[in-house]
């Protein structure tokens, strides 16, 4: 369980700036029962995954979150900071970057999620493939199955985001035992604003980006301008600066229970796009998260 001042709005935690939640996702195909949240601590330079479940309390007739496991993430090359998470089916993508270092670098790792609902046990099995990025800080990552491949669950399209730009990899085989050292094109976009960007694709194979952001003043406290923006992405263009076209922005109202500047994500589950978000920090000592998700 988090220590007393971790992920809290306390003086010791610099009013939430010392550490805060960074990524959030629902595990697909579990009836939206289980979730994964990432968080990092700048002072000790460590990152964790928090795995939990939603429980409906019979007496109060409301749903609360229960923490099942806390996993400390290992890292190399000072890549201590975890970013926004990507998920598709039973595959979880985790970005780690060397935040605050003179020469930034990142590594994207992939894990298979195994769920035992009878025991409420969630385990992560690391897959063989990694992506290594030199001079590129991975703030968020998302993955989607490449349906043109026979083993679609093992061959993924991967988008990795940082401020003002992102990298896109097509048909990455996650079962190949080596590390990709990136030389792929860099696309320009304002989609990533410190939280998360999700990669989606329609039935015709057209890619889109879903940017989750909060444009409020003092966005750590204020959630009035939580928004989601839709971008069209042409990955085959030779003009990297014009590959992404903004289409529309929609304001999302969720009162104080979520903050798109903190941890948020869009998940494909049960043939629906589900949006899940939590706040930057815990409100009370024994409260892990207070969040909300949408299916419409």
Tab-separated table of C-alpha atoms in Angstrom:
chain	number	residue	atom	x	y	z
A	1	UNK	CA	0.000	0.000	0.000
A	2	UNK	CA	1.273	3.563	-0.598
A	3	UNK	CA	3.024	5.152	2.353
A	4	UNK	CA	1.209	7.793	4.354
A	5	UNK	CA	2.325	10.802	2.300
A	6	UNK	CA	2.614	9.158	-1.100
A	7	UNK	CA	0.157	10.384	-3.723
A	8	UNK	CA	-1.367	12.860	-1.254
A	9	UNK	CA	-1.871	16.627	-1.239
A	10	UNK	CA	0.448	17.065	1.769
A	11	UNK	CA	3.322	19.439	2.515
A	12	UNK	CA	5.746	16.502	2.669
A	13	UNK	CA	4.658	15.517	-0.840
A	14	UNK	CA	4.954	19.126	-2.092
A	15	UNK	CA	1.151	19.348	-2.375
A	16	UNK	CA	1.030	16.464	-4.829
A	17	UNK	CA	4.005	17.414	-7.015
A	18	UNK	CA	6.471	15.051	-5.362
A	19	UNK	CA	4.595	12.093	-6.793
A	20	UNK	CA	1.282	11.638	-8.521
A	21	UNK	CA	-0.624	9.142	-10.632
A	22	UNK	CA	0.507	9.100	-14.248
A	23	UNK	CA	-1.362	6.397	-16.196
A	24	UNK	CA	-4.695	4.609	-15.728
A	25	UNK	CA	-6.428	1.816	-17.598
A	26	UNK	CA	-9.160	-0.764	-17.204
A	27	UNK	CA	-8.160	-4.367	-17.963
A	28	UNK	CA	-10.337	-5.445	-20.938
A	29	UNK	CA	-12.628	-8.465	-20.877
A	30	UNK	CA	-13.136	-8.335	-17.091
A	31	UNK	CA	-16.503	-6.486	-17.067
A	32	UNK	CA	-14.573	-3.326	-16.128
A	33	UNK	CA	-13.751	-4.961	-12.798
A	34	UNK	CA	-9.958	-4.622	-12.666
A	35	UNK	CA	-7.714	-1.609	-13.258
A	36	UNK	CA	-4.015	-0.665	-13.453
A	37	UNK	CA	-2.618	2.723	-12.386
A	38	UNK	CA	0.985	3.918	-12.719
A	39	UNK	CA	2.741	6.431	-10.509
A	40	UNK	CA	6.268	7.780	-9.986
A	41	UNK	CA	8.211	9.504	-7.195
A	42	UNK	CA	10.695	12.192	-8.183
A	43	UNK	CA	12.559	12.234	-4.868
A	44	UNK	CA	13.431	8.524	-4.687
A	45	UNK	CA	13.332	8.067	-8.492
A	46	UNK	CA	11.084	5.020	-8.443
A	47	UNK	CA	7.893	4.001	-10.226
A	48	UNK	CA	5.108	1.584	-9.381
A	49	UNK	CA	2.062	-0.099	-10.829
A	50	UNK	CA	-1.048	-0.308	-8.664
A	51	UNK	CA	-3.430	-3.114	-9.557
A	52	UNK	CA	-6.909	-3.129	-8.095
A	53	UNK	CA	-10.567	-4.002	-8.502
A	54	UNK	CA	-13.895	-2.257	-8.211
A	55	UNK	CA	-16.217	-3.613	-5.527
A	56	UNK	CA	-19.887	-2.861	-5.034
A	57	UNK	CA	-20.683	-2.359	-1.370
A	58	UNK	CA	-24.022	-3.956	-0.548
A	59	UNK	CA	-24.774	-1.775	2.461
A	60	UNK	CA	-23.988	1.530	0.749
A	61	UNK	CA	-24.971	0.471	-2.807
A	62	UNK	CA	-21.929	2.170	-4.292
A	63	UNK	CA	-18.695	1.103	-5.942
A	64	UNK	CA	-15.282	1.536	-4.351
A	65	UNK	CA	-11.766	0.600	-5.423
A	66	UNK	CA	-9.734	-2.021	-3.584
A	67	UNK	CA	-5.968	-2.342	-3.995
A	68	UNK	CA	-4.758	-5.858	-4.830
A	69	UNK	CA	-1.071	-5.375	-5.576
A	70	UNK	CA	1.722	-2.822	-5.786
A	71	UNK	CA	4.562	-3.622	-8.189
A	72	UNK	CA	7.817	-1.686	-8.190
A	73	UNK	CA	9.077	-1.268	-11.760
A	74	UNK	CA	12.697	-2.108	-12.438
A	75	UNK	CA	14.706	0.037	-14.852
A	76	UNK	CA	18.087	0.603	-16.484
A	77	UNK	CA	20.031	3.695	-17.671
A	78	UNK	CA	18.321	5.992	-15.120
A	79	UNK	CA	14.951	5.435	-16.866
A	80	UNK	CA	13.027	5.650	-13.590
A	81	UNK	CA	9.863	7.561	-14.578
A	82	UNK	CA	6.785	5.662	-15.751
A	83	UNK	CA	4.400	7.353	-18.175
A	84	UNK	CA	0.882	6.870	-19.517
A	85	UNK	CA	-0.018	3.218	-20.081
A	86	UNK	CA	-1.161	1.499	-23.265
A	87	UNK	CA	-3.331	-1.604	-23.350
A	88	UNK	CA	-4.944	-3.843	-25.948
A	89	UNK	CA	-6.532	-7.183	-25.103
A	90	UNK	CA	-4.244	-8.863	-22.583
A	91	UNK	CA	-1.106	-6.885	-23.538
A	92	UNK	CA	0.064	-3.935	-21.410
A	93	UNK	CA	2.686	-1.441	-22.689
A	94	UNK	CA	4.744	0.471	-20.102
A	95	UNK	CA	7.014	3.442	-20.979
A	96	UNK	CA	9.977	4.305	-18.723
A	97	UNK	CA	12.061	7.454	-19.294
A	98	UNK	CA	15.120	9.108	-17.725
A	99	UNK	CA	13.206	12.239	-16.698
A	100	UNK	CA	15.421	15.067	-15.496
A	101	UNK	CA	18.625	13.707	-17.044
A	102	UNK	CA	20.806	15.735	-19.410
A	103	UNK	CA	20.358	13.174	-22.190
A	104	UNK	CA	16.860	11.756	-22.137
A	105	UNK	CA	16.184	8.165	-23.131
A	106	UNK	CA	13.290	5.711	-22.858
A	107	UNK	CA	12.441	2.031	-22.972
A	108	UNK	CA	9.024	0.574	-23.817
A	109	UNK	CA	8.323	-2.866	-22.338
A	110	UNK	CA	5.381	-5.159	-23.011
A	111	UNK	CA	3.627	-7.519	-20.613
A	112	UNK	CA	0.932	-10.145	-20.916
A	113	UNK	CA	-1.767	-9.751	-18.259
A	114	UNK	CA	-3.064	-12.912	-16.636
A	115	UNK	CA	-6.258	-12.653	-14.597
A	116	UNK	CA	-7.575	-15.200	-12.085
A	117	UNK	CA	-10.947	-13.718	-11.117
A	118	UNK	CA	-11.664	-16.493	-8.607
A	119	UNK	CA	-8.582	-15.604	-6.562
A	120	UNK	CA	-8.560	-11.904	-7.497
A	121	UNK	CA	-5.004	-12.459	-8.703
A	122	UNK	CA	-3.423	-10.379	-11.491
A	123	UNK	CA	0.027	-11.270	-12.774
A	124	UNK	CA	2.231	-9.703	-15.458
A	125	UNK	CA	4.479	-11.787	-17.714
A	126	UNK	CA	7.124	-9.790	-19.560
A	127	UNK	CA	7.236	-10.358	-23.323
A	128	UNK	CA	10.486	-10.590	-25.260
A	129	UNK	CA	10.427	-7.407	-27.370
A	130	UNK	CA	11.448	-3.932	-26.153
A	131	UNK	CA	11.759	-0.555	-27.884
A	132	UNK	CA	14.705	1.672	-26.961
A	133	UNK	CA	14.603	5.417	-27.689
A	134	UNK	CA	17.707	7.602	-27.378
A	135	UNK	CA	17.110	11.336	-27.031
A	136	UNK	CA	13.357	10.820	-26.769
A	137	UNK	CA	11.387	10.949	-23.510
A	138	UNK	CA	8.384	8.629	-23.627
A	139	UNK	CA	5.587	10.390	-21.746
A	140	UNK	CA	2.899	7.974	-22.919
A	141	UNK	CA	2.443	4.921	-25.137
A	142	UNK	CA	-0.474	3.136	-26.743
A	143	UNK	CA	-0.825	-0.073	-28.731
A	144	UNK	CA	-3.374	-1.582	-31.070
A	145	UNK	CA	-3.547	-4.959	-32.790
A	146	UNK	CA	-2.526	-5.006	-36.436
A	147	UNK	CA	-5.430	-7.024	-37.844
A	148	UNK	CA	-3.651	-7.697	-41.129
A	149	UNK	CA	-1.293	-10.017	-39.268
A	150	UNK	CA	-2.175	-13.651	-38.630
A	151	UNK	CA	-1.024	-13.468	-35.002
A	152	UNK	CA	-2.706	-10.123	-34.413
A	153	UNK	CA	-2.465	-10.215	-30.616
A	154	UNK	CA	1.336	-10.579	-30.867
A	155	UNK	CA	1.871	-8.058	-33.684
A	156	UNK	CA	1.061	-4.549	-32.569
A	157	UNK	CA	1.116	-1.022	-33.895
A	158	UNK	CA	2.820	1.176	-31.290
A	159	UNK	CA	2.618	4.967	-30.816
A	160	UNK	CA	4.983	6.677	-28.352
A	161	UNK	CA	4.361	10.290	-27.332
A	162	UNK	CA	6.328	13.182	-25.881
A	163	UNK	CA	5.842	16.942	-25.995
A	164	UNK	CA	5.034	18.134	-29.533
A	165	UNK	CA	5.851	14.872	-31.318
A	166	UNK	CA	5.475	11.099	-31.408
A	167	UNK	CA	6.889	7.972	-33.023
A	168	UNK	CA	4.867	5.261	-34.731
A	169	UNK	CA	5.850	1.619	-35.249
A	170	UNK	CA	3.818	-0.719	-37.421
A	171	UNK	CA	3.505	-4.515	-37.022
A	172	UNK	CA	5.876	-4.954	-34.100
A	173	UNK	CA	6.218	-8.649	-33.235
A	174	UNK	CA	6.217	-8.779	-29.436
A	175	UNK	CA	7.569	-12.332	-29.308
A	176	UNK	CA	10.900	-11.579	-31.005
A	177	UNK	CA	13.686	-11.631	-28.442
A	178	UNK	CA	15.534	-8.393	-29.157
A	179	UNK	CA	15.426	-4.648	-28.543
A	180	UNK	CA	14.425	-2.202	-31.272
A	181	UNK	CA	16.707	0.849	-31.351
A	182	UNK	CA	14.428	3.419	-32.919
A	183	UNK	CA	15.227	5.072	-36.243
A	184	UNK	CA	11.596	5.550	-37.262
A	185	UNK	CA	10.052	8.855	-38.387
A	186	UNK	CA	8.994	11.504	-35.871
A	187	UNK	CA	5.539	13.024	-36.405
A	188	UNK	CA	4.642	16.495	-35.138
A	189	UNK	CA	1.470	17.008	-33.071
A	190	UNK	CA	0.139	18.975	-30.106
A	191	UNK	CA	-1.926	15.969	-28.994
A	192	UNK	CA	0.227	15.042	-25.989
A	193	UNK	CA	-0.290	17.524	-23.149
A	194	UNK	CA	1.219	15.708	-20.206
A	195	UNK	CA	-1.315	12.938	-19.627
A	196	UNK	CA	-2.123	10.369	-22.277
A	197	UNK	CA	-2.888	9.879	-25.968
A	198	UNK	CA	-4.633	6.801	-27.307
A	199	UNK	CA	-4.316	5.187	-30.729
A	200	UNK	CA	-7.492	3.862	-32.378
A	201	UNK	CA	-8.341	2.546	-35.832
A	202	UNK	CA	-11.642	2.273	-37.713
A	203	UNK	CA	-12.849	-0.679	-39.799
A	204	UNK	CA	-11.291	0.847	-42.936
A	205	UNK	CA	-7.832	0.940	-41.388
A	206	UNK	CA	-7.760	4.716	-40.779
A	207	UNK	CA	-5.800	5.670	-37.643
A	208	UNK	CA	-6.925	8.286	-35.129
A	209	UNK	CA	-5.460	9.798	-31.973
A	210	UNK	CA	-7.531	10.556	-28.877
A	211	UNK	CA	-5.880	13.213	-26.725
A	212	UNK	CA	-6.934	13.533	-23.080
A	213	UNK	CA	-6.158	16.926	-21.575
A	214	UNK	CA	-7.223	19.459	-18.970
A	215	UNK	CA	-6.893	23.091	-20.060
A	216	UNK	CA	-7.995	24.585	-16.746
A	217	UNK	CA	-5.994	27.167	-14.805
A	218	UNK	CA	-4.178	25.343	-11.967
A	219	UNK	CA	-5.176	22.053	-13.529
A	220	UNK	CA	-3.984	20.023	-10.520
A	221	UNK	CA	-6.976	21.369	-8.575
A	222	UNK	CA	-9.380	22.452	-11.320
A	223	UNK	CA	-11.116	19.913	-13.573
A	224	UNK	CA	-13.661	22.137	-15.302
A	225	UNK	CA	-11.925	21.903	-18.675
A	226	UNK	CA	-11.349	18.158	-18.946
A	227	UNK	CA	-11.482	17.516	-22.697
A	228	UNK	CA	-10.883	14.856	-25.309
A	229	UNK	CA	-9.613	15.808	-28.772
A	230	UNK	CA	-9.854	13.690	-31.921
A	231	UNK	CA	-7.063	13.727	-34.525
A	232	UNK	CA	-6.802	11.952	-37.879
A	233	UNK	CA	-3.405	10.315	-38.445
A	234	UNK	CA	-1.988	9.347	-41.855
A	235	UNK	CA	0.991	7.148	-41.037
A	236	UNK	CA	1.925	6.612	-44.686
A	237	UNK	CA	2.530	10.237	-45.573
A	238	UNK	CA	6.076	11.363	-46.334
A	239	UNK	CA	5.357	14.778	-44.773
A	240	UNK	CA	5.737	14.180	-41.043
A	241	UNK	CA	4.610	17.701	-40.091
A	242	UNK	CA	1.207	17.366	-41.808
A	243	UNK	CA	0.432	13.729	-40.955
A	244	UNK	CA	-1.848	14.650	-38.030
A	245	UNK	CA	-5.037	16.688	-38.479
A	246	UNK	CA	-7.159	17.872	-35.564
A	247	UNK	CA	-10.876	17.206	-36.096
A	248	UNK	CA	-12.822	18.021	-32.950
A	249	UNK	CA	-12.616	18.659	-29.193
A	250	UNK	CA	-15.323	17.648	-26.709
A	251	UNK	CA	-15.595	18.805	-23.084
A	252	UNK	CA	-16.154	15.975	-20.574
A	253	UNK	CA	-17.906	16.691	-17.289
A	254	UNK	CA	-17.003	14.430	-14.387
A	255	UNK	CA	-17.078	16.773	-11.416
A	256	UNK	CA	-14.023	16.305	-9.154
A	257	UNK	CA	-13.488	12.568	-9.466
A	258	UNK	CA	-11.164	12.623	-12.453
A	259	UNK	CA	-8.471	14.786	-13.974
A	260	UNK	CA	-7.359	14.330	-17.571
A	261	UNK	CA	-4.062	16.106	-16.782
A	262	UNK	CA	-3.291	13.294	-14.357
A	263	UNK	CA	-4.033	9.649	-15.097
A	264	UNK	CA	-6.485	8.844	-17.887
A	265	UNK	CA	-6.931	6.453	-20.774
A	266	UNK	CA	-9.293	5.200	-23.480
A	267	UNK	CA	-9.719	1.412	-23.629
A	268	UNK	CA	-11.315	-0.784	-26.288
A	269	UNK	CA	-13.450	-3.230	-24.302
A	270	UNK	CA	-16.598	-5.176	-25.236
A	271	UNK	CA	-16.668	-3.380	-28.622
A	272	UNK	CA	-16.862	-0.019	-26.874
A	273	UNK	CA	-14.369	2.758	-26.240
A	274	UNK	CA	-14.290	3.285	-22.474
A	275	UNK	CA	-12.720	6.364	-20.931
A	276	UNK	CA	-11.232	5.922	-17.464
A	277	UNK	CA	-9.640	8.626	-15.322
A	278	UNK	CA	-8.567	9.274	-11.748
A	279	UNK	CA	-7.296	12.316	-9.888
A	280	UNK	CA	-3.659	13.268	-9.337
A	281	UNK	CA	-3.694	12.093	-5.742
A	282	UNK	CA	-5.588	10.255	-3.050
A	283	UNK	CA	-8.090	12.280	-1.058
A	284	UNK	CA	-7.783	10.322	2.187
A	285	UNK	CA	-5.137	8.121	3.788
A	286	UNK	CA	-6.858	4.798	3.060
A	287	UNK	CA	-8.427	5.779	-0.240
A	288	UNK	CA	-6.455	4.436	-3.179
A	289	UNK	CA	-8.293	6.249	-5.954
A	290	UNK	CA	-11.490	8.065	-6.626
A	291	UNK	CA	-12.282	7.888	-10.307
A	292	UNK	CA	-14.942	7.479	-12.920
A	293	UNK	CA	-15.236	5.922	-16.322
A	294	UNK	CA	-17.569	6.431	-19.270
A	295	UNK	CA	-18.874	4.177	-22.009
A	296	UNK	CA	-20.974	6.526	-24.123
